[in-house]
Amino acid sequence: MTGPLILGIESSCDETGVGIVRGHELLANEVASSVEEHVRFGGVVPEVASRAHLEAMVPTLERACAAADVDLVELDGIAVTAGPGLMGALVVGLASAKALALALDKPLYGVNHLAGHVAVDLLEHGPLPSPCVALLVSGGHTSLLRVTDIATSITELGSTIDDAAGEAYDKVARVLGLPYPGGPVIDRAATGDPRAIAFPRGLTGAGDLEQHRFDFSFSGLKTAVARWVETRERDGEEVPLADVAASFQEAVCDVLTAKAVEACLHTETPSLLIGGGVAANSRLRTLLAERTAAHGIELRTPRPGLCTDNGAMIAVLGSEVVMAGGRPSALDIGADSSLPVSRILV
Ligand code: KG4
Ligand code: ZN
């Protein structure tokens, strides 16, 4: 497989990612994470993340070039996350990409982080079926998308009306005294009975079908877990961590999978793809595999290491944009912390 040689830079949150692809072929994917620096604050501190991006950018870029055995002058283009994400963090990646584009006289492509989470699957499983439904579940976003063409056409079917799924994991972890980020920790701790506690499934009532069929709500679930734990602690009883984690995780995954399958059926789209950090979740992957198989829906799941933020997802999206004839971005584009998913190229 050939295609353009594209460098991708990702810096929207706490991971500095630099990836290199040729077409759909992954050549390098180097990630430097500042997650350790945020643990004691229980969440990402934007200023700390920005500083860490500044320090990590050049070494990560050098590692990626060495891993791919690519010299910067060989590149056909430079893709970079233009949004959504933390403003100060985005600016570091964008300024780095602009500097490289200017100095090397290469085209710049400012692209959408959320579309990148969908595009990354191309690296493992080849061209996306058209159309397909994508369930995007990360720390900042939770949405159901209809993807007709990853480079040009994504529409949102629904999204969270309050917390993102990953945010719910991170907040519940804090309630349970577990470290940040909560997703992987709860995933591992959820060894108990998923039916032990009947936590609420947001926006799944008959009355929600009309207005919120493909929307999500996780803040009520987070509050329910907090209340349940508080009551046990007040009564001097031990909190059964494995059962609480399993029951919480089941509530999240039940809703995500039910709505994703429903979106496929409702739009008569037989392909479902998942992306974003929460897509690394073991229960989500198992339950989705069961429920999609029951309806004859093809399921595409990128390997967990490609689900969390990385530069390869931005590089492969850039490569798709180039192959679709997308025009390069102006060198004065700004970062957009709330870039809508429908704006794939800025
Ligand atoms: O996509 P991502 O790396 O960054 C954002 O764009 O937000 O997602 C990070 C989120 C965090 O909330 C983290 O707790 C969650 O993904 N996460 C998981 C798992 N691994 C990461 N959530 C559930 N289960 C996991 N195994
Ligand atoms: Zn992300």
Short mmCIF file of C-alpha atoms and ligand atoms in Angstrom, two decimals:
data_model
loop_
_atom_site.label_atom_id
_atom_site.label_comp_id
_atom_site.label_asym_id
_atom_site.label_seq_id
_atom_site.Cartn_x
_atom_site.Cartn_y
_atom_site.Cartn_z
CA MET A 1 0.00 0.00 0.00
CA THR A 2 1.37 3.39 -0.93
CA GLY A 3 0.09 6.85 -0.21
CA PRO A 4 1.32 10.15 1.14
CA LEU A 5 3.97 10.21 3.88
CA ILE A 6 2.30 12.19 6.66
CA LEU A 7 3.46 13.28 10.11
CA GLY A 8 0.69 13.68 12.70
CA ILE A 9 0.95 15.76 15.87
CA GLU A 10 -1.53 15.39 18.74
CA SER A 11 -1.55 17.57 21.87
CA SER A 12 -5.22 18.15 22.79
CA CYS A 13 -5.05 16.80 26.35
CA ASP A 14 -2.29 15.14 28.37
CA GLU A 15 -0.60 13.03 25.68
CA THR A 16 2.04 14.41 23.32
CA GLY A 17 1.70 12.15 20.30
CA VAL A 18 3.72 12.07 17.10
CA GLY A 19 2.85 9.49 14.45
CA ILE A 20 4.06 8.84 10.93
CA VAL A 21 2.06 6.97 8.29
CA ARG A 22 2.38 6.22 4.61
CA GLY A 23 -1.19 5.95 3.36
CA HIS A 24 -2.76 3.44 5.76
CA GLU A 25 0.56 1.99 6.85
CA LEU A 26 1.70 2.84 10.37
CA LEU A 27 5.42 3.66 10.48
CA ALA A 28 5.76 5.24 13.93
CA ASN A 29 3.56 6.10 16.90
CA GLU A 30 5.43 7.76 19.77
CA VAL A 31 3.53 9.04 22.80
CA ALA A 32 4.81 10.96 25.83
CA SER A 33 2.21 11.22 28.58
CA SER A 34 2.08 13.78 31.40
CA VAL A 35 -0.53 11.71 33.24
CA GLU A 36 1.79 11.14 36.22
CA GLU A 37 2.01 14.88 36.78
CA HIS A 38 -1.78 15.15 37.08
CA VAL A 39 -2.41 12.21 39.42
CA ARG A 40 -2.09 14.20 42.63
CA PHE A 41 -4.65 16.73 41.37
CA GLY A 42 -7.13 13.97 40.43
CA GLY A 43 -7.52 15.29 36.86
CA VAL A 44 -5.70 17.07 34.06
CA VAL A 45 -4.37 20.52 35.00
CA PRO A 46 -4.29 22.49 31.70
CA GLU A 47 -1.20 24.58 32.53
CA VAL A 48 0.75 21.51 33.59
CA ALA A 49 -0.29 19.69 30.40
CA SER A 50 0.78 22.63 28.19
CA ARG A 51 4.19 22.83 29.84
CA ALA A 52 4.66 19.07 29.46
CA HIS A 53 3.79 19.28 25.74
CA LEU A 54 6.43 21.97 25.28
CA GLU A 55 9.07 19.80 26.91
CA ALA A 56 8.07 16.56 25.18
CA MET A 57 7.39 17.78 21.63
CA VAL A 58 10.90 17.80 20.12
CA PRO A 59 12.10 14.55 21.76
CA THR A 60 8.87 12.77 20.74
CA LEU A 61 9.23 14.05 17.17
CA GLU A 62 12.82 12.82 17.05
CA ARG A 63 11.83 9.39 18.38
CA ALA A 64 9.07 9.08 15.77
CA CYS A 65 11.42 9.96 12.88
CA ALA A 66 14.00 7.48 14.17
CA ALA A 67 11.40 4.71 14.63
CA ALA A 68 10.03 5.23 11.09
CA ASP A 69 13.50 5.79 9.64
CA VAL A 70 12.13 8.93 8.01
CA ASP A 71 13.82 12.26 7.50
CA LEU A 72 11.55 15.30 7.86
CA VAL A 73 12.43 16.49 4.35
CA GLU A 74 10.80 13.36 2.89
CA LEU A 75 7.35 14.19 4.31
CA ASP A 76 4.42 14.99 2.01
CA GLY A 77 2.53 16.90 4.69
CA ILE A 78 2.07 17.69 8.36
CA ALA A 79 -1.26 17.01 10.09
CA VAL A 80 -2.04 18.41 13.51
CA THR A 81 -4.96 18.42 15.93
CA ALA A 82 -6.64 21.83 15.63
CA GLY A 83 -9.38 20.96 18.14
CA PRO A 84 -11.35 20.13 20.17
CA GLY A 85 -9.32 19.99 23.39
CA LEU A 86 -7.59 22.16 25.97
CA MET A 87 -6.70 25.50 24.41
CA GLY A 88 -3.19 25.86 25.86
CA ALA A 89 -2.36 22.25 25.03
CA LEU A 90 -3.66 22.49 21.44
CA VAL A 91 -1.64 25.63 20.82
CA VAL A 92 1.66 23.85 21.54
CA GLY A 93 1.01 21.16 18.92
CA LEU A 94 -0.36 23.62 16.41
CA ALA A 95 2.61 26.00 16.80
CA SER A 96 5.01 23.06 16.42
CA ALA A 97 3.27 21.86 13.25
CA LYS A 98 3.20 25.35 11.76
CA ALA A 99 6.90 25.82 12.48
CA LEU A 100 7.71 22.52 10.76
CA ALA A 101 5.46 23.31 7.79
CA LEU A 102 7.03 26.72 7.34
CA ALA A 103 10.63 25.63 7.81
CA LEU A 104 10.31 22.54 5.58
CA ASP A 105 7.93 24.18 3.07
CA LYS A 106 5.36 21.38 3.50
CA PRO A 107 1.55 21.64 3.45
CA LEU A 108 -0.17 21.88 6.86
CA TYR A 109 -3.47 20.11 7.63
CA GLY A 110 -5.27 21.20 10.81
CA VAL A 111 -7.65 18.33 11.56
CA ASN A 112 -10.31 17.25 14.05
CA HIS A 113 -9.26 15.15 17.06
CA LEU A 114 -12.60 13.30 17.20
CA ALA A 115 -12.44 12.34 13.53
CA GLY A 116 -8.92 11.09 14.27
CA HIS A 117 -10.30 8.66 16.88
CA VAL A 118 -12.49 7.20 14.11
CA ALA A 119 -9.82 7.27 11.37
CA VAL A 120 -7.29 5.33 13.44
CA ASP A 121 -9.13 2.08 12.69
CA LEU A 122 -7.93 2.37 9.07
CA LEU A 123 -4.44 1.51 10.24
CA GLU A 124 -5.56 -1.89 11.46
CA HIS A 125 -8.56 -2.86 9.37
CA GLY A 126 -8.23 -0.93 6.10
CA PRO A 127 -10.80 1.35 4.41
CA LEU A 128 -13.93 2.15 6.43
CA PRO A 129 -17.25 0.77 5.23
CA SER A 130 -19.40 3.61 3.88
CA PRO A 131 -21.50 4.58 5.65
CA CYS A 132 -20.68 3.35 9.15
CA VAL A 133 -21.80 4.32 12.63
CA ALA A 134 -19.04 5.31 15.06
CA LEU A 135 -19.33 5.26 18.84
CA LEU A 136 -16.85 7.80 20.11
CA VAL A 137 -16.17 7.50 23.82
CA SER A 138 -13.39 9.52 25.41
CA GLY A 139 -12.64 11.62 28.47
CA GLY A 140 -14.11 14.74 26.91
CA HIS A 141 -16.68 13.42 24.42
CA THR A 142 -19.30 10.74 23.99
CA SER A 143 -21.16 10.68 20.69
CA LEU A 144 -22.72 8.51 18.06
CA LEU A 145 -21.66 9.52 14.57
CA ARG A 146 -22.66 8.58 11.07
CA VAL A 147 -19.54 8.55 8.93
CA THR A 148 -20.05 8.63 5.17
CA ASP A 149 -16.50 9.64 4.30
CA ILE A 150 -13.89 10.05 7.03
CA ALA A 151 -12.16 12.88 5.15
CA THR A 152 -15.25 14.89 4.26
CA SER A 153 -18.52 13.81 5.84
CA ILE A 154 -19.36 13.07 9.48
CA THR A 155 -22.72 13.85 11.07
CA GLU A 156 -23.59 13.59 14.72
CA LEU A 157 -26.58 11.42 15.61
CA GLY A 158 -26.37 12.20 19.31
CA SER A 159 -24.00 13.03 22.15
CA THR A 160 -23.81 13.34 25.90
CA ILE A 161 -25.94 16.06 27.43
CA ASP A 162 -23.69 16.27 30.52
CA ASP A 163 -20.60 14.17 31.43
CA ALA A 164 -18.61 12.13 28.90
CA ALA A 165 -18.28 8.39 29.58
CA GLY A 166 -14.57 8.70 30.43
CA GLU A 167 -15.32 11.64 32.70
CA ALA A 168 -17.82 9.44 34.58
CA TYR A 169 -15.12 6.78 35.00
CA ASP A 170 -12.65 9.39 36.26
CA LYS A 171 -15.16 10.92 38.71
CA VAL A 172 -16.38 7.58 40.05
CA ALA A 173 -12.76 6.50 40.54
CA ARG A 174 -12.27 9.55 42.72
CA VAL A 175 -15.38 8.66 44.76
CA LEU A 176 -13.92 5.17 45.25
CA GLY A 177 -10.51 6.52 46.25
CA LEU A 178 -8.88 5.20 43.08
CA PRO A 179 -6.26 7.17 41.10
CA TYR A 180 -6.64 9.20 37.90
CA PRO A 181 -7.27 8.22 35.14
CA GLY A 182 -10.12 6.13 36.49
CA GLY A 183 -11.04 4.16 33.35
CA PRO A 184 -8.29 1.55 33.31
CA VAL A 185 -8.33 1.26 37.13
CA ILE A 186 -12.08 0.63 37.33
CA ASP A 187 -11.83 -1.74 34.36
CA ARG A 188 -9.35 -3.83 36.37
CA ALA A 189 -11.24 -3.45 39.67
CA ALA A 190 -14.58 -4.55 38.17
CA THR A 191 -14.20 -8.21 39.09
CA GLY A 192 -17.41 -8.39 41.17
CA ASP A 193 -21.08 -8.94 40.33
CA PRO A 194 -22.31 -6.51 37.64
CA ARG A 195 -25.89 -7.03 38.89
CA ALA A 196 -25.05 -6.39 42.56
CA ILE A 197 -26.31 -2.79 42.47
CA ALA A 198 -28.96 -1.50 40.03
CA PHE A 199 -27.42 1.82 39.01
CA PRO A 200 -29.49 4.06 36.66
CA ARG A 201 -29.25 3.91 32.86
CA GLY A 202 -29.48 7.56 31.72
CA LEU A 203 -31.86 8.62 28.92
CA THR A 204 -33.20 5.12 28.28
CA GLY A 205 -36.79 5.67 29.44
CA ALA A 206 -39.70 5.51 27.01
CA GLY A 207 -40.06 9.31 27.32
CA ASP A 208 -36.45 9.83 26.16
CA LEU A 209 -36.92 8.04 22.85
CA GLU A 210 -38.36 11.06 21.07
CA GLN A 211 -35.85 13.75 21.97
CA HIS A 212 -32.79 11.86 23.23
CA ARG A 213 -32.78 8.57 21.36
CA PHE A 214 -29.05 8.74 20.58
CA ASP A 215 -27.98 11.05 23.40
CA PHE A 216 -26.29 10.01 26.63
CA SER A 217 -26.29 11.21 30.23
CA PHE A 218 -23.82 9.99 32.83
CA SER A 219 -23.97 12.61 35.57
CA GLY A 220 -26.97 10.95 37.29
CA LEU A 221 -25.09 7.66 37.33
CA LYS A 222 -22.03 9.30 38.86
CA THR A 223 -24.22 10.89 41.57
CA ALA A 224 -25.98 7.57 42.22
CA VAL A 225 -22.63 5.83 42.80
CA ALA A 226 -21.49 8.65 45.11
CA ARG A 227 -24.75 8.47 47.14
CA TRP A 228 -24.56 4.69 47.40
CA VAL A 229 -20.96 4.79 48.64
CA GLU A 230 -21.70 7.65 51.07
CA THR A 231 -24.61 5.74 52.60
CA ARG A 232 -22.49 2.64 53.16
CA GLU A 233 -19.69 4.66 54.69
CA ARG A 234 -22.08 6.60 56.95
CA ASP A 235 -23.50 3.31 58.20
CA GLY A 236 -19.96 2.15 58.94
CA GLU A 237 -20.17 -0.63 56.36
CA GLU A 238 -17.39 -1.68 54.06
CA VAL A 239 -17.69 -0.60 50.42
CA PRO A 240 -17.53 -3.71 48.19
CA LEU A 241 -15.21 -2.19 45.57
CA ALA A 242 -15.35 -5.05 43.06
CA ASP A 243 -19.18 -5.04 43.04
CA VAL A 244 -19.53 -1.25 42.87
CA ALA A 245 -16.98 -1.02 40.04
CA ALA A 246 -18.61 -3.90 38.12
CA SER A 247 -22.14 -2.51 38.58
CA PHE A 248 -21.08 1.00 37.55
CA GLN A 249 -19.20 -0.34 34.54
CA GLU A 250 -22.20 -2.44 33.51
CA ALA A 251 -24.48 0.63 33.64
CA VAL A 252 -22.11 2.62 31.37
CA CYS A 253 -21.50 -0.22 28.90
CA ASP A 254 -25.14 -1.32 28.79
CA VAL A 255 -26.28 2.14 27.67
CA LEU A 256 -23.39 2.72 25.25
CA THR A 257 -23.84 -0.62 23.52
CA ALA A 258 -27.66 -0.51 23.43
CA LYS A 259 -27.70 2.95 21.85
CA ALA A 260 -24.89 2.14 19.40
CA VAL A 261 -26.71 -0.96 18.15
CA GLU A 262 -29.98 0.97 18.01
CA ALA A 263 -28.27 3.67 15.91
CA CYS A 264 -27.10 1.02 13.42
CA LEU A 265 -30.56 -0.52 13.20
CA HIS A 266 -32.39 2.81 12.99
CA THR A 267 -30.14 4.15 10.21
CA GLU A 268 -29.92 0.72 8.54
CA THR A 269 -26.13 0.81 8.78
CA PRO A 270 -24.61 -2.65 9.27
CA SER A 271 -21.16 -1.48 10.40
CA LEU A 272 -20.13 -0.11 13.79
CA LEU A 273 -16.76 1.24 14.77
CA ILE A 274 -15.59 2.36 18.21
CA GLY A 275 -12.94 4.90 19.14
CA GLY A 276 -11.64 7.04 22.01
CA GLY A 277 -10.03 6.12 25.32
CA VAL A 278 -13.09 4.33 26.76
CA ALA A 279 -13.13 2.08 23.67
CA ALA A 280 -10.18 0.34 25.34
CA ASN A 281 -12.59 -0.90 28.04
CA SER A 282 -12.74 -4.68 28.26
CA ARG A 283 -16.43 -4.96 29.19
CA LEU A 284 -17.48 -2.49 26.48
CA ARG A 285 -15.63 -4.53 23.87
CA THR A 286 -17.13 -7.84 25.02
CA LEU A 287 -20.69 -6.57 25.31
CA LEU A 288 -20.51 -4.79 21.96
CA ALA A 289 -19.19 -7.94 20.29
CA GLU A 290 -22.16 -9.91 21.70
CA ARG A 291 -24.82 -7.36 20.84
CA THR A 292 -23.56 -6.55 17.33
CA ALA A 293 -23.23 -10.26 16.51
CA ALA A 294 -26.83 -10.81 17.59
CA HIS A 295 -27.95 -8.29 14.95
CA GLY A 296 -25.48 -9.20 12.18
CA ILE A 297 -23.64 -5.88 12.55
CA GLU A 298 -19.95 -5.82 11.62
CA LEU A 299 -17.91 -4.47 14.56
CA ARG A 300 -14.53 -2.81 14.16
CA THR A 301 -12.46 -2.26 17.29
CA PRO A 302 -9.00 -0.71 17.08
CA ARG A 303 -6.48 -2.28 19.47
CA PRO A 304 -6.56 -0.59 22.92
CA GLY A 305 -3.23 1.20 22.36
CA LEU A 306 -4.71 3.05 19.38
CA CYS A 307 -7.94 3.99 21.22
CA THR A 308 -6.29 6.43 23.63
CA ASP A 309 -4.87 9.72 22.30
CA ASN A 310 -1.94 9.35 19.89
CA GLY A 311 -0.30 10.97 16.87
CA ALA A 312 -0.91 8.09 14.46
CA MET A 313 -4.66 8.80 14.44
CA ILE A 314 -3.97 12.38 13.35
CA ALA A 315 -1.42 11.26 10.75
CA VAL A 316 -3.80 8.73 9.16
CA LEU A 317 -6.65 11.26 9.13
CA GLY A 318 -4.26 13.71 7.44
CA SER A 319 -3.36 11.03 4.92
CA GLU A 320 -7.07 10.46 4.13
CA VAL A 321 -7.62 14.20 3.74
CA VAL A 322 -4.67 14.46 1.32
CA MET A 323 -5.90 11.46 -0.69
CA ALA A 324 -9.38 13.04 -0.86
CA GLY A 325 -7.84 16.21 -2.31
CA GLY A 326 -8.34 18.35 0.82
CA ARG A 327 -6.80 21.81 0.57
CA PRO A 328 -3.95 22.59 2.98
CA SER A 329 -4.79 24.79 5.98
CA ALA A 330 -3.61 28.38 6.15
CA LEU A 331 -0.58 28.93 8.37
CA ASP A 332 -2.59 31.33 10.53
CA ILE A 333 -5.37 28.88 11.56
CA GLY A 334 -6.20 29.01 15.23
CA ALA A 335 -6.84 26.22 17.71
CA ASP A 336 -10.56 25.67 18.41
CA SER A 337 -11.23 24.11 21.81
CA SER A 338 -14.82 23.27 20.83
CA LEU A 339 -14.37 22.35 17.16
CA PRO A 340 -17.52 20.44 16.07
CA VAL A 341 -16.95 16.90 14.79
CA SER A 342 -18.47 17.80 11.40
CA ARG A 343 -15.49 20.12 10.72
CA ILE A 344 -12.90 17.50 9.83
CA LEU A 345 -10.41 19.86 8.19
CA VAL A 346 -9.87 23.44 9.41
O1 KG4 B 1 -9.40 9.50 24.14
P1 KG4 B 1 -8.66 9.74 25.41
O2 KG4 B 1 -7.28 9.14 25.55
O3 KG4 B 1 -8.53 11.28 25.70
C1 KG4 B 1 -9.55 12.18 25.41
O4 KG4 B 1 -9.65 12.59 24.22
O5 KG4 B 1 -10.34 12.44 26.34
O6 KG4 B 1 -9.61 9.21 26.58
C2 KG4 B 1 -9.24 9.30 27.93
C3 KG4 B 1 -10.36 8.71 28.77
C4 KG4 B 1 -10.16 8.86 30.27
O7 KG4 B 1 -11.36 9.36 30.83
C5 KG4 B 1 -9.87 7.43 30.74
O8 KG4 B 1 -10.33 7.19 32.07
C6 KG4 B 1 -10.66 6.62 29.74
O9 KG4 B 1 -10.45 7.30 28.51
N1 KG4 B 1 -10.15 5.24 29.61
C7 KG4 B 1 -10.90 4.16 29.92
C8 KG4 B 1 -10.07 3.03 29.73
N2 KG4 B 1 -8.85 3.46 29.30
C9 KG4 B 1 -8.93 4.81 29.23
N3 KG4 B 1 -12.17 4.07 30.35
C10 KG4 B 1 -12.66 2.83 30.61
N4 KG4 B 1 -11.93 1.70 30.48
C11 KG4 B 1 -10.64 1.74 30.04
N5 KG4 B 1 -9.94 0.61 29.92
ZN ZN B 2 -9.13 11.73 22.54
#
